[in-house]
C-alpha cells in the first residue's frame, strides 16, 4: 500500500476518483493529505441518572446524546474531559481501490483536542460526511469554529479493489451517506447474529 501524494490527490480529484464537496480550497491540500473542516452540528452526552449505556438498545444509546447547531461566527466550546461528535463540512466519497484514514492536525493536538478517538479508518466505498469523535484531553476549554481546519484525511492504495466495499447491499454499512453526527448504531451488530 502507498499513501497518495499531493500530486496524486489532485489527479484523483480532477478525474473524479475521489469526490469531496464542497470544492476544496487549494490550501487544504497538504503534501500527503487533505485538511478537512469542521461542520456546524454537534452531539454531546446529556447528564442523566442511569447506571450504564446498553449497546443492545438503540433507543437507549441515542437517548444519551443531544444535538446542537452552532450559528455562523459562533464557537462550540469543548471542555476538559468532554466528548462530542461532529462531522466534517466536506462530504467524501472513497473509491473501491482506496482506503482513507482521518488523522488529527498537530495544531489541534497541541491544544489538547483529539479529532478521532478510535474510528479513524474509512473503508473503500464509503460515502458521507466523516464523523469526528472529539475529546478535550487538555486542562482548558477550547473554542471550535465551524469551517475551521481540524483534521486531515490520508488516502492509501490497496493491492486490488474491494470485492464487497462499504455500502454494498450485503454489508451492514451503518453510516453510509451520513450527513450529520450519528449516535452509535452498535445495536445493528447484535441484529446480524439472529
Coordinates of C-alpha atoms in Angstrom, one line a residue:
X1 CA 0.0 0.0 0.0
X2 CA 1.1 3.5 -0.7
X3 CA 0.0 6.9 0.5
X4 CA -1.2 9.3 -2.2
X5 CA 1.0 12.5 -2.6
X6 CA -0.4 15.9 -3.2
X7 CA 0.1 15.4 -6.9
X8 CA -1.8 12.1 -6.8
X9 CA -4.6 13.7 -4.7
X10 CA -5.1 16.5 -7.2
X11 CA -5.2 14.0 -10.1
X12 CA -7.7 11.8 -8.3
X13 CA -9.9 14.8 -7.5
X14 CA -9.7 16.1 -11.1
X15 CA -10.6 12.7 -12.5
X16 CA -13.5 12.3 -10.0
X17 CA -11.9 9.2 -8.5
X18 CA -12.1 10.8 -5.1
X19 CA -15.1 13.1 -4.5
X20 CA -15.0 15.8 -1.9
X21 CA -17.7 18.5 -1.7
X22 CA -17.8 21.4 -1.2
X23 CA -14.9 22.1 -3.5
X24 CA -11.6 22.3 -1.7
X25 CA -9.6 25.4 -1.1
X26 CA -6.1 24.8 -2.5
X27 CA -4.5 25.4 0.9
X28 CA -6.4 22.3 2.2
X29 CA -4.2 20.0 0.0
X30 CA -1.1 19.1 2.0
X31 CA 2.0 17.1 0.9
X32 CA 0.2 13.8 1.6
X33 CA -3.3 14.6 2.9
X34 CA -6.3 16.9 2.7
X35 CA -7.2 19.2 5.6
X36 CA -10.8 18.7 6.5
X37 CA -13.0 21.4 8.0
X38 CA -15.4 21.2 10.9
X39 CA -19.2 21.2 10.3
X40 CA -21.7 23.1 12.4
X41 CA -23.6 20.2 14.0
X42 CA -22.5 18.6 17.3
X43 CA -23.8 15.8 19.6
X44 CA -22.9 15.8 23.2
X45 CA -23.8 13.5 26.1
X46 CA -26.6 14.5 28.4
X47 CA -26.2 14.3 32.1
X48 CA -28.6 11.5 33.1
X49 CA -29.1 9.3 36.1
X50 CA -28.8 5.8 34.7
X51 CA -26.2 3.2 35.7
X52 CA -25.0 2.4 32.2
X53 CA -25.5 2.6 28.4
X54 CA -26.8 -0.6 26.9
X55 CA -25.3 -1.0 23.4
X56 CA -28.1 -3.6 22.5
X57 CA -30.7 -0.9 22.9
X58 CA -30.6 1.6 20.1
X59 CA -33.1 4.0 21.7
X60 CA -31.1 3.9 24.9
X61 CA -27.8 4.7 23.1
X62 CA -29.4 7.7 21.2
X63 CA -31.2 9.0 24.2
X64 CA -27.9 9.8 25.9
X65 CA -27.0 12.4 23.3
X66 CA -28.4 15.8 22.3
X67 CA -27.8 17.7 19.1
X68 CA -26.8 21.3 18.8
X69 CA -26.1 23.5 15.8
X70 CA -23.5 26.3 16.0
X71 CA -24.5 29.5 14.3
X72 CA -22.1 31.1 11.8
X73 CA -19.4 33.1 13.6
X74 CA -20.1 31.3 16.9
X75 CA -18.0 28.7 18.6
X76 CA -18.6 25.3 20.1
X77 CA -16.7 25.1 23.4
X78 CA -15.3 21.7 24.3
X79 CA -14.4 21.5 28.0
X80 CA -11.7 19.3 29.6
X81 CA -12.7 15.6 29.7
X82 CA -15.7 16.3 27.4
X83 CA -16.5 14.2 24.4
X84 CA -18.6 15.3 21.4
X85 CA -19.5 14.0 18.0
X86 CA -19.3 16.3 14.9
X87 CA -18.8 15.9 11.2
X88 CA -16.6 17.3 8.6
X89 CA -18.0 20.1 6.5
X90 CA -17.0 18.1 3.5
X91 CA -18.9 15.2 2.0
X92 CA -16.5 12.5 0.9
X93 CA -16.7 9.5 -1.5
X94 CA -13.9 7.0 -1.3
X95 CA -13.4 4.7 -4.4
X96 CA -13.3 0.9 -4.1
X97 CA -9.5 0.8 -4.6
X98 CA -8.5 3.2 -1.8
X99 CA -8.8 3.3 2.0
X100 CA -8.6 6.5 4.0
X101 CA -7.6 7.5 7.5
X102 CA -8.6 10.5 9.5
X103 CA -5.8 12.0 11.5
X104 CA -5.8 14.9 13.8
X105 CA -3.9 18.1 12.9
X106 CA -1.0 18.8 15.2
X107 CA -2.2 22.3 15.7
X108 CA -5.3 20.9 17.4
X109 CA -3.4 18.2 19.3
X110 CA -1.2 20.9 20.8
X111 CA -4.3 22.4 22.3
X112 CA -5.2 19.1 23.8
X113 CA -8.0 18.3 21.4
X114 CA -8.2 15.0 19.6
X115 CA -10.4 14.6 16.5
X116 CA -11.0 10.9 16.5
X117 CA -10.8 8.6 19.4
X118 CA -10.9 5.2 17.7
X119 CA -12.7 5.5 14.4
X120 CA -10.1 6.9 12.1
X121 CA -10.4 4.3 9.4
X122 CA -12.6 4.8 6.3
X123 CA -13.5 1.8 4.2
X124 CA -13.3 1.7 0.4
X125 CA -16.8 2.6 -0.9
X126 CA -17.7 4.9 2.0
X127 CA -19.7 7.9 1.1
X128 CA -20.8 10.7 3.5
X129 CA -19.6 13.3 5.9
X130 CA -16.9 11.9 8.3
X131 CA -17.9 11.6 11.9
X132 CA -15.4 13.2 14.2
X133 CA -15.1 11.8 17.8
X134 CA -13.7 14.9 19.5
X135 CA -12.2 14.9 23.0
X136 CA -10.5 17.6 25.0
X137 CA -7.7 15.9 27.0
X138 CA -6.2 19.2 27.9
X139 CA -6.7 21.4 31.0
X140 CA -8.5 24.3 29.4
X141 CA -11.8 24.7 27.4
X142 CA -11.1 25.2 23.7
X143 CA -13.3 27.0 21.1
X144 CA -14.0 25.2 17.9
X145 CA -15.4 27.1 14.9
X146 CA -17.4 25.6 12.0
X147 CA -15.3 25.8 8.9
X148 CA -12.0 25.5 10.9
X149 CA -9.5 23.0 9.6
X150 CA -9.4 20.4 12.4
X151 CA -8.2 17.1 10.9
X152 CA -6.8 15.6 7.8
X153 CA -7.7 12.7 5.5
X154 CA -4.9 10.4 4.1
X155 CA -5.6 8.1 1.2
X156 CA -3.8 4.8 0.6
X157 CA -3.9 2.5 -2.4
X158 CA -4.9 -1.1 -1.9
X159 CA -3.4 -4.2 -3.6
X160 CA -6.7 -4.6 -5.5
X161 CA -10.2 -3.0 -5.4
X162 CA -12.5 -4.3 -2.7
X163 CA -14.9 -7.0 -3.9
X164 CA -17.6 -6.0 -1.4
X165 CA -17.0 -2.4 -0.5
X166 CA -18.7 -0.4 2.3
X167 CA -22.3 0.4 1.2
X168 CA -22.7 -2.9 -0.7
X169 CA -26.2 -4.3 -0.1
X170 CA -24.8 -7.4 1.6
X171 CA -22.9 -5.3 4.1
X172 CA -24.2 -3.8 7.3
X173 CA -23.0 -0.3 6.4
X174 CA -24.4 1.6 9.4
X175 CA -23.2 5.0 8.5
X176 CA -23.3 5.1 4.7
X177 CA -24.5 8.5 3.4
X178 CA -24.5 10.2 6.8
X179 CA -24.7 14.0 6.7
X180 CA -24.9 14.8 10.4
X181 CA -23.3 13.4 13.6
X182 CA -24.8 10.0 14.3
X183 CA -25.0 8.3 17.7
X184 CA -23.6 4.8 17.8
X185 CA -25.5 2.2 15.8
X186 CA -23.8 -0.7 17.5
X187 CA -27.2 -2.4 18.1
X188 CA -27.2 -3.5 14.5
X189 CA -24.2 -5.7 15.3
X190 CA -26.4 -7.8 17.5
X191 CA -29.2 -7.9 14.9
X192 CA -26.8 -9.6 12.5
X193 CA -26.4 -12.6 14.8
X194 CA -30.1 -13.5 14.6

